[in-house]
PDB file of C-alpha atoms and ligand atoms in Angstrom:
ATOM      1  CA  MET A  16       0.000   0.000   0.000  1.00 48.00           C
ATOM      2  CA  ASN A  17       1.541   3.277  -1.070  1.00 51.00           C
ATOM      3  CA  PRO A  18       0.910   6.665   0.460  1.00 54.00           C
ATOM      4  CA  PRO A  19      -1.590   8.528  -1.706  1.00 54.00           C
ATOM      5  CA  GLY A  20       0.040  10.681  -4.334  1.00 60.00           C
ATOM      6  CA  TRP A  21       2.892   8.340  -5.191  1.00 63.00           C
ATOM      7  CA  PRO A  22       3.550   8.532  -8.918  1.00 69.00           C
ATOM      8  CA  GLY A  23       2.432   5.700 -11.164  1.00 75.00           C
ATOM      9  CA  TRP A  24       5.942   4.942 -12.352  1.00 78.00           C
ATOM     10  CA  TRP A  25       6.948   4.052  -8.814  1.00 74.00           C
ATOM     11  CA  GLN A  26       4.103   1.530  -8.659  1.00 69.00           C
ATOM     12  CA  SER A  27       5.415   0.067 -11.943  1.00 72.00           C
ATOM     13  CA  VAL A  28       8.863  -0.310 -10.403  1.00 75.00           C
ATOM     14  CA  LEU A  29       7.351  -2.035  -7.364  1.00 68.00           C
ATOM     15  CA  ASP A  30       5.278  -4.341  -9.580  1.00 69.00           C
ATOM     16  CA  TRP A  31       8.426  -5.276 -11.450  1.00 71.00           C
ATOM     17  CA  LEU A  32      10.373  -5.957  -8.240  1.00 70.00           C
ATOM     18  CA  PHE A  33       7.468  -7.702  -6.498  1.00 68.00           C
ATOM     19  CA  PRO A  34       5.106  -9.037  -9.182  1.00 73.00           C
ATOM     20  CA  PRO A  35       1.470  -8.755  -8.036  1.00 77.00           C
ATOM     21  CA  HIS A  36       0.273 -12.141  -6.899  1.00 82.00           C
ATOM     22  CA  CYS A  37      -2.774 -13.833  -5.402  1.00 89.00           C
ATOM     23  CA  PRO A  38      -2.336 -13.489  -1.612  1.00 88.00           C
ATOM     24  CA  GLY A  39      -3.952 -16.904  -1.175  1.00 89.00           C
ATOM     25  CA  CYS A  40      -1.685 -19.102  -3.289  1.00 90.00           C
ATOM     26  CA  GLY A  41       1.106 -16.877  -4.575  1.00 85.00           C
ATOM     27  CA  GLN A  42       0.261 -17.227  -8.271  1.00 83.00           C
ATOM     28  CA  VAL A  43       1.487 -14.223 -10.213  1.00 80.00           C
ATOM     29  CA  LEU A  44      -1.692 -13.017 -11.907  1.00 73.00           C
ATOM     30  CA  GLY A  45      -2.471  -9.575 -10.583  1.00 71.00           C
ATOM     31  CA  ARG A  46      -3.169  -8.203  -7.156  1.00 72.00           C
ATOM     32  CA  ARG A  47      -6.363 -10.126  -6.335  1.00 83.00           C
ATOM     33  CA  PHE A  48      -7.587 -13.448  -5.018  1.00 88.00           C
ATOM     34  CA  CYS A  49      -7.634 -15.977  -7.869  1.00 90.00           C
ATOM     35  CA  ALA A  50     -10.875 -17.813  -8.714  1.00 89.00           C
ATOM     36  CA  ALA A  51      -9.781 -21.042  -7.036  1.00 91.00           C
ATOM     37  CA  CYS A  52      -8.847 -19.286  -3.784  1.00 91.00           C
ATOM     38  CA  LEU A  53     -12.060 -17.225  -3.828  1.00 91.00           C
ATOM     39  CA  GLU A  54     -14.138 -20.345  -4.181  1.00 91.00           C
ATOM     40  CA  GLY A  55     -12.782 -21.845  -0.967  1.00 88.00           C
ATOM     41  CA  LEU A  56     -13.401 -18.776   1.196  1.00 90.00           C
ATOM     42  CA  GLU A  57     -16.870 -19.338   2.740  1.00 89.00           C
ATOM     43  CA  PRO A  58     -17.839 -15.861   3.995  1.00 94.00           C
ATOM     44  CA  CYS A  59     -19.822 -16.294   7.200  1.00 94.00           C
ATOM     45  CA  ARG A  60     -21.850 -14.632   9.906  1.00 96.00           C
ATOM     46  CA  LEU A  61     -21.105 -15.608  13.505  1.00 95.00           C
ATOM     47  CA  GLU A  62     -21.810 -14.527  17.017  1.00 94.00           C
ATOM     48  CA  ALA A  63     -19.128 -13.646  19.556  1.00 94.00           C
ATOM     49  CA  PRO A  64     -19.898 -14.027  23.288  1.00 92.00           C
ATOM     50  CA  GLY A  65     -22.206 -11.281  24.546  1.00 91.00           C
ATOM     51  CA  GLY A  66     -24.288 -11.393  21.362  1.00 93.00           C
ATOM     52  CA  VAL A  67     -21.861  -9.482  19.150  1.00 96.00           C
ATOM     53  CA  GLU A  68     -22.673 -10.053  15.494  1.00 96.00           C
ATOM     54  CA  VAL A  69     -19.524 -10.863  13.519  1.00 97.00           C
ATOM     55  CA  PHE A  70     -19.040 -11.002   9.754  1.00 97.00           C
ATOM     56  CA  ALA A  71     -16.003 -12.841   8.390  1.00 97.00           C
ATOM     57  CA  ALA A  72     -14.576 -12.911   4.867  1.00 97.00           C
ATOM     58  CA  GLY A  73     -13.863 -16.599   5.361  1.00 96.00           C
ATOM     59  CA  ARG A  74     -12.555 -19.369   7.577  1.00 96.00           C
ATOM     60  CA  TYR A  75      -9.013 -19.281   8.917  1.00 96.00           C
ATOM     61  CA  ARG A  76      -7.585 -22.027   6.743  1.00 94.00           C
ATOM     62  CA  GLY A  77      -6.044 -22.584   3.325  1.00 93.00           C
ATOM     63  CA  PRO A  78      -5.564 -19.478   1.183  1.00 92.00           C
ATOM     64  CA  LEU A  79      -6.952 -17.033   3.734  1.00 94.00           C
ATOM     65  CA  ARG A  80      -4.697 -18.373   6.488  1.00 94.00           C
ATOM     66  CA  ARG A  81      -1.716 -18.016   4.210  1.00 92.00           C
ATOM     67  CA  ALA A  82      -2.692 -14.440   3.339  1.00 92.00           C
ATOM     68  CA  VAL A  83      -3.083 -13.536   7.028  1.00 91.00           C
ATOM     69  CA  LEU A  84       0.245 -15.085   8.024  1.00 90.00           C
ATOM     70  CA  ASP A  85       2.067 -13.358   5.162  1.00 87.00           C
ATOM     71  CA  LEU A  86       0.568 -10.053   6.169  1.00 85.00           C
ATOM     72  CA  LYS A  87       1.375 -10.471   9.869  1.00 81.00           C
ATOM     73  CA  HIS A  88       4.853 -11.892   9.666  1.00 77.00           C
ATOM     74  CA  GLY A  89       6.146 -10.593   6.368  1.00 66.00           C
ATOM     75  CA  ALA A  90       4.535  -7.213   6.937  1.00 59.00           C
ATOM     76  CA  ARG A  91       3.788  -7.164   3.217  1.00 66.00           C
ATOM     77  CA  THR A  92       1.081  -4.574   3.012  1.00 77.00           C
ATOM     78  CA  ALA A  93       0.462  -4.878  -0.744  1.00 81.00           C
ATOM     79  CA  SER A  94      -2.343  -7.367  -0.030  1.00 88.00           C
ATOM     80  CA  VAL A  95      -4.238  -5.034   2.326  1.00 92.00           C
ATOM     81  CA  PRO A  96      -6.587  -3.588  -0.356  1.00 92.00           C
ATOM     82  CA  VAL A  97      -7.405  -7.082  -1.680  1.00 92.00           C
ATOM     83  CA  LEU A  98      -8.127  -8.422   1.784  1.00 94.00           C
ATOM     84  CA  ALA A  99     -10.168  -5.373   2.779  1.00 95.00           C
ATOM     85  CA  GLU A 100     -12.266  -5.860  -0.346  1.00 95.00           C
ATOM     86  CA  LEU A 101     -13.012  -9.452   0.705  1.00 95.00           C
ATOM     87  CA  MET A 102     -14.114  -8.146   4.114  1.00 97.00           C
ATOM     88  CA  GLN A 103     -16.303  -5.488   2.533  1.00 96.00           C
ATOM     89  CA  ARG A 104     -18.020  -8.130   0.405  1.00 94.00           C
ATOM     90  CA  ALA A 105     -18.729 -10.291   3.462  1.00 95.00           C
ATOM     91  CA  TRP A 106     -20.251  -7.463   5.455  1.00 95.00           C
ATOM     92  CA  ARG A 107     -24.073  -7.252   5.562  1.00 90.00           C
ATOM     93  CA  GLY A 108     -24.648  -4.647   8.257  1.00 86.00           C
ATOM     94  CA  ARG A 109     -25.766  -1.037   8.115  1.00 89.00           C
ATOM     95  CA  LEU A 110     -23.192   1.714   7.680  1.00 94.00           C
ATOM     96  CA  PRO A 111     -21.575   2.530  11.061  1.00 97.00           C
ATOM     97  CA  ASP A 112     -20.421   5.961  12.244  1.00 97.00           C
ATOM     98  CA  ALA A 113     -16.849   4.751  12.669  1.00 97.00           C
ATOM     99  CA  LEU A 114     -14.587   1.726  12.290  1.00 97.00           C
ATOM    100  CA  VAL A 115     -12.664   0.680  15.387  1.00 97.00           C
ATOM    101  CA  PRO A 116      -9.603  -1.559  14.892  1.00 96.00           C
ATOM    102  CA  ILE A 117      -8.780  -3.919  17.739  1.00 94.00           C
ATOM    103  CA  PRO A 118      -5.523  -2.516  19.161  1.00 89.00           C
ATOM    104  CA  PRO A 119      -2.541  -4.881  18.998  1.00 77.00           C
ATOM    105  CA  GLU A 120      -0.765  -6.116  22.067  1.00 69.00           C
ATOM    106  CA  PRO A 121       1.657  -3.269  22.854  1.00 63.00           C
ATOM    107  CA  ARG A 122       4.773  -5.406  22.628  1.00 60.00           C
ATOM    108  CA  ARG A 123       3.788  -6.778  19.221  1.00 57.00           C
ATOM    109  CA  ARG A 124       3.118  -3.306  17.878  1.00 54.00           C
ATOM    110  CA  ARG A 125       6.585  -2.189  18.887  1.00 51.00           C
ATOM    111  CA  LEU A 126       8.265  -5.238  17.372  1.00 48.00           C
ATOM    112  CA  ARG A 127       6.564  -5.125  14.009  1.00 51.00           C
ATOM    113  CA  GLY A 128       5.862  -1.437  13.747  1.00 55.00           C
ATOM    114  CA  LEU A 129       2.401  -1.929  12.261  1.00 61.00           C
ATOM    115  CA  SER A 130      -1.026  -3.037  13.293  1.00 84.00           C
ATOM    116  CA  VAL A 131      -2.791  -5.324  10.852  1.00 90.00           C
ATOM    117  CA  PRO A 132      -6.306  -4.476  12.111  1.00 93.00           C
ATOM    118  CA  GLY A 133      -5.372  -0.790  11.847  1.00 92.00           C
ATOM    119  CA  LEU A 134      -4.285  -1.160   8.219  1.00 92.00           C
ATOM    120  CA  LEU A 135      -7.430  -3.103   7.321  1.00 94.00           C
ATOM    121  CA  ALA A 136      -9.676  -0.563   9.067  1.00 96.00           C
ATOM    122  CA  GLU A 137      -8.009   2.319   7.277  1.00 94.00           C
ATOM    123  CA  GLU A 138      -8.496   0.676   3.883  1.00 95.00           C
ATOM    124  CA  LEU A 139     -12.098  -0.303   4.667  1.00 96.00           C
ATOM    125  CA  GLY A 140     -12.837   3.188   5.909  1.00 96.00           C
ATOM    126  CA  GLY A 141     -11.746   4.606   2.565  1.00 96.00           C
ATOM    127  CA  ARG A 142     -13.990   2.167   0.735  1.00 95.00           C
ATOM    128  CA  LEU A 143     -17.058   2.730   2.925  1.00 94.00           C
ATOM    129  CA  GLY A 144     -16.562   6.464   3.417  1.00 96.00           C
ATOM    130  CA  VAL A 145     -16.452   5.995   7.188  1.00 96.00           C
ATOM    131  CA  PRO A 146     -13.601   7.177   9.453  1.00 96.00           C
ATOM    132  CA  ALA A 147     -11.278   4.592  11.004  1.00 95.00           C
ATOM    133  CA  ARG A 148     -10.729   5.660  14.615  1.00 94.00           C
ATOM    134  CA  ASN A 149      -7.609   4.288  16.328  1.00 90.00           C
ATOM    135  CA  ASP A 150      -8.285   6.490  19.324  1.00 90.00           C
ATOM    136  CA  LEU A 151     -11.616   4.997  20.428  1.00 93.00           C
ATOM    137  CA  LEU A 152     -10.213   1.756  21.815  1.00 92.00           C
ATOM    138  CA  VAL A 153      -6.773   1.542  23.419  1.00 88.00           C
ATOM    139  CA  PRO A 154      -5.084  -1.096  25.578  1.00 84.00           C
ATOM    140  CA  ALA A 155      -5.620  -0.444  29.284  1.00 79.00           C
ATOM    141  CA  ARG A 156      -2.694  -2.641  30.203  1.00 69.00           C
ATOM    142  CA  ALA A 157      -0.296  -5.080  28.600  1.00 64.00           C
ATOM    143  CA  LEU A 158      -2.123  -8.260  27.661  1.00 61.00           C
ATOM    144  CA  VAL A 159      -0.514 -11.669  27.792  1.00 65.00           C
ATOM    145  CA  SER A 160      -0.420 -13.173  24.305  1.00 71.00           C
ATOM    146  CA  GLN A 161      -3.663 -15.101  23.701  1.00 70.00           C
ATOM    147  CA  LYS A 162      -1.899 -17.682  21.603  1.00 73.00           C
ATOM    148  CA  ASN A 163      -1.652 -20.636  23.973  1.00 77.00           C
ATOM    149  CA  LEU A 164      -4.602 -19.882  26.219  1.00 75.00           C
ATOM    150  CA  SER A 165      -7.813 -21.875  26.585  1.00 80.00           C
ATOM    151  CA  ARG A 166     -11.223 -20.328  25.870  1.00 78.00           C
ATOM    152  CA  GLU A 167     -11.737 -19.610  29.588  1.00 77.00           C
ATOM    153  CA  GLU A 168      -8.230 -18.177  30.014  1.00 76.00           C
ATOM    154  CA  ARG A 169      -8.678 -15.936  27.004  1.00 73.00           C
ATOM    155  CA  ARG A 170     -11.848 -14.465  28.472  1.00 71.00           C
ATOM    156  CA  GLU A 171     -10.062 -13.759  31.752  1.00 72.00           C
ATOM    157  CA  ASN A 172      -7.001 -12.382  29.997  1.00 72.00           C
ATOM    158  CA  VAL A 173      -8.857  -9.721  28.005  1.00 70.00           C
ATOM    159  CA  ARG A 174     -11.169  -8.722  30.853  1.00 75.00           C
ATOM    160  CA  GLY A 175     -10.523  -5.040  31.574  1.00 75.00           C
ATOM    161  CA  GLY A 176      -7.952  -4.957  28.777  1.00 80.00           C
ATOM    162  CA  PHE A 177      -9.334  -1.912  26.941  1.00 88.00           C
ATOM    163  CA  ARG A 178     -10.061   1.732  27.620  1.00 86.00           C
ATOM    164  CA  THR A 179     -12.295   3.790  25.410  1.00 89.00           C
ATOM    165  CA  GLY A 180     -12.807   7.422  24.427  1.00 84.00           C
ATOM    166  CA  ALA A 181     -15.970   9.415  23.724  1.00 86.00           C
ATOM    167  CA  VAL A 182     -18.270   7.005  21.876  1.00 91.00           C
ATOM    168  CA  GLY A 183     -21.676   8.175  23.154  1.00 91.00           C
ATOM    169  CA  GLY A 184     -24.391   7.286  20.641  1.00 93.00           C
ATOM    170  CA  LEU A 185     -22.003   6.136  17.908  1.00 96.00           C
ATOM    171  CA  ASP A 186     -22.707   2.994  15.884  1.00 97.00           C
ATOM    172  CA  LEU A 187     -19.390   1.180  15.646  1.00 97.00           C
ATOM    173  CA  LEU A 188     -17.885  -1.600  13.580  1.00 98.00           C
ATOM    174  CA  LEU A 189     -14.959  -3.417  15.206  1.00 98.00           C
ATOM    175  CA  VAL A 190     -12.266  -4.569  12.785  1.00 97.00           C
ATOM    176  CA  ASP A 191      -9.856  -7.437  13.441  1.00 96.00           C
ATOM    177  CA  ASP A 192      -7.795  -9.833  11.371  1.00 95.00           C
ATOM    178  CA  VAL A 193      -8.514 -13.191  13.017  1.00 95.00           C
ATOM    179  CA  MET A 194     -11.327 -14.152  15.386  1.00 95.00           C
ATOM    180  CA  THR A 195     -10.502 -17.199  17.501  1.00 92.00           C
ATOM    181  CA  THR A 196     -12.980 -17.571  20.377  1.00 91.00           C
ATOM    182  CA  GLY A 197     -14.409 -14.084  19.998  1.00 94.00           C
ATOM    183  CA  SER A 198     -13.458 -13.133  23.569  1.00 93.00           C
ATOM    184  CA  THR A 199     -11.442 -10.088  22.444  1.00 93.00           C
ATOM    185  CA  LEU A 200     -14.293  -8.769  20.279  1.00 96.00           C
ATOM    186  CA  ALA A 201     -16.758  -9.437  23.099  1.00 95.00           C
ATOM    187  CA  GLU A 202     -14.677  -7.505  25.621  1.00 94.00           C
ATOM    188  CA  ALA A 203     -14.159  -4.609  23.199  1.00 95.00           C
ATOM    189  CA  ALA A 204     -17.904  -4.446  22.521  1.00 96.00           C
ATOM    190  CA  ARG A 205     -18.671  -4.620  26.248  1.00 95.00           C
ATOM    191  CA  VAL A 206     -16.384  -1.659  27.012  1.00 94.00           C
ATOM    192  CA  LEU A 207     -17.712   0.418  24.106  1.00 96.00           C
ATOM    193  CA  ARG A 208     -21.346  -0.287  25.006  1.00 95.00           C
ATOM    194  CA  ALA A 209     -20.676   0.562  28.647  1.00 93.00           C
ATOM    195  CA  ALA A 210     -19.279   3.903  27.422  1.00 93.00           C
ATOM    196  CA  GLY A 211     -22.541   4.615  25.606  1.00 95.00           C
ATOM    197  CA  ALA A 212     -21.912   3.339  22.063  1.00 96.00           C
ATOM    198  CA  GLY A 213     -24.970   2.477  19.966  1.00 96.00           C
ATOM    199  CA  ARG A 214     -24.870  -0.615  17.791  1.00 96.00           C
ATOM    200  CA  VAL A 215     -21.556  -2.518  17.960  1.00 97.00           C
ATOM    201  CA  GLN A 216     -20.861  -5.152  15.315  1.00 97.00           C
ATOM    202  CA  ALA A 217     -17.627  -6.704  14.088  1.00 98.00           C
ATOM    203  CA  LEU A 218     -15.997  -7.469  10.763  1.00 98.00           C
ATOM    204  CA  VAL A 219     -12.999  -9.798  10.627  1.00 98.00           C
ATOM    205  CA  LEU A 220     -10.888 -11.194   7.861  1.00 97.00           C
ATOM    206  CA  ALA A 221     -10.876 -14.795   9.056  1.00 97.00           C
ATOM    207  CA  ALA A 222     -12.695 -16.837  11.688  1.00 97.00           C
ATOM    208  CA  VAL A 223     -11.144 -19.909  13.297  1.00 95.00           C
ATOM    209  CA  GLU A 224     -13.562 -22.828  13.232  1.00 83.00           C
ATOM    210  CA  SER A 225     -14.607 -23.849  16.713  1.00 74.00           C
ATOM    211  CA  GLY A 226     -14.888 -27.390  18.000  1.00 52.00           C
TER     212      GLY A 226
HETATM  213 ZN1   ZN B   7      -4.918 -18.006  -5.407  1.00 92.00          ZN
END
């Protein structure tokens, strides 16, 4: 993703150095999901704990898992517009007042220098004409990584993990890359609702299958 205003020739140089490829399988055929990868996506509608409605572009497996891992670990942001488009297609809600990316664990943000949910929210905001607000939800304390925790431990770990700004009356759409048990989205929605937000829904790139 280039800053707006970069000249076209620079994009051509980048395309030559890093040929545009399908983020799902790596085929060099343009910056989009190829037909085969698209077919396996399964956009879905789920519910996080606390009755939070969640839309996902697909399940966290196969091509989408690969795209997420590449984005997180390789920090290759060229796929952000493609992935945001998949999220936009999966979303069936009403237009919110603002998009709210789930803030990364502070240590991770420092190590990688970018927040994947933040990038996705920014891109989606441009597409929907809705502001992406990084300031409405911030970590209240350092969270332990959720990676190796059980469902119950995850819920405990995120409890009280967020602080929020002035959200009174705003309809909000939470944005995250991967939903595992939904406990992070549930806690974020709980905090925002307690602060007076209106409707709170969520849109994620990929949902881990439960069970
Ligand atoms: Zn593909």
